[in-house]
Amino acid sequence: MTVPETGSSRVKRGLAEMLKGGVIMDVVTPEQARIAEDAGAVAVMALERVPADIRAQGGVARMSDPDLIEAIIAEVSIPVMAKARIGHFVEAQVLQALDVDYIDESEVLSPADYVNHIDKWQFTVPFVCGATNLGEALRRINEGAAMIRSKGEAGTGDVSEATKHIRKITSEVNALKSMTRDELYVAAKELQAPYELVLEVAETGKLPVVLFTAGGVATPADAAMMMQLGADGVFVGSGIFKSGNPEQRAAAIVKATTFYDDASVIADVSRGLGEAMVGINVGDLPAPHRLAERGW
Amino acid sequence: MTTTLREESLDAGAGATGPRVGVLALQGDFREHARVLAVLGARVTLVRRPAELAEIDGLVIPGGESSVIDKLARTFGLAEPLIAAIGGGMPVYGTCAGLIMLADTVLDASPGQRSFGGLDIVVRRNAFGSQNQSFETELAVPELGEPPVHAAFIRGPVVESLGPRATPLAALADGRVVAVRQGALLGTSFHPEITGEHRFHEYFLGMVGAR
């Protein structure tokens, strides 16, 4: 019998497969993590500040305090994710040492490297990375990402950028499916992505890893729309704990994600949820404040 | 519905005449199971509602997050008819979270978490630790013969103890049981549906056909 192998691509990508059809919720305290698990979150993202607060307070946003991350790991029985800055491989080393279940190399934090992303093959723990289009997604996968989330515009409660990014990725995948092999060489050049990955997407008709959607999801209908547009699941950041009734809203978004194609269920769970997060229209954000433009 | 990518996996089974097998589709990797079953000739239904249970001869409970599958099954009225179907002898195969849902007793459960039960076993949820400890390995499964099964354990459970009615089918080198059968119920801690291993699904379809 061979020696058991940890940290393989299959087990890294495999955990994301098990999260499909689920909702991953941002939490900033163990109490919020408890609410998220009780509401049916499939995993939690441990943070010091949700994106809406990072946006409001400004300054450099970094990896969370290890004490906070450990307290959240101790509180819940579901997987715990945590964010490292783009390119900050030492924050990622720390998060791996803390035994988080997934690292999000995230544009929500301030980038630590404006040229390079983390070499994610060097880690046992899997990574999820943001992408606004197929080329960006494939570059991240080439660097070892085991899961992709379309970026949207975090901390806004405005789902329009999430819609734009998931539509962009799925339409670019669909375009590859109809190309001949000689056209795929050019497609790889234009996508700025490795030919082998482009070929794999063209042949299988999907990304090689699980694709979630993030950035602006605030209501059950938002989550269901992302699922109908082809997402495997959703991240909800500020949308839950910046709303009037987090417990009920969290549970409603979970149900709408499972029954994403059943409008009567979505109507039922949308009743009496109280105030949604106030939000910001992405159009009102000056370009330098758009997080989705971080990462390349 | 604008997406077709994720539904087409079931088409392979469209003209099939094999057993009607449901895959519990509340959360998790149910499409991977549906794809394997369709390739093996089963007529596959994704099950999210009680009425859909009436149309099937067997059920697969996929990998996923057991605490979420439990909550959704209870909220949408699926748990009670499913428990009755298990009691009535419907063949069910559970992988990972699915094994947890089939266990009579679950250790390290989420607060308030319940299982459907049926397998006379005690499972420990997430028994290996965090994702850093997830692994793949070769596993001897005498019931399936050679070669050994290539098994992926992803924050998986183990069977800590078995009652007299349950039979272990496979164990790790340290003796911990990771596959079990009891009558019409089959459970594995690992995920044949993501490693290209079809023999467990074939074995399960044999159980469905023999009923």
PDB file of C-alpha atoms in Angstrom, chain A residues 53 193 248:
ATOM      1  CA  ASP A  53     -16.158  48.204   6.663  1.00  0.00           C
ATOM      2  CA  ALA A 193      -3.517  31.855 -20.359  1.00  0.00           C
ATOM      3  CA  GLN A 248     -33.057  34.890   8.982  1.00  0.00           C
TER       4      GLN A 248
END
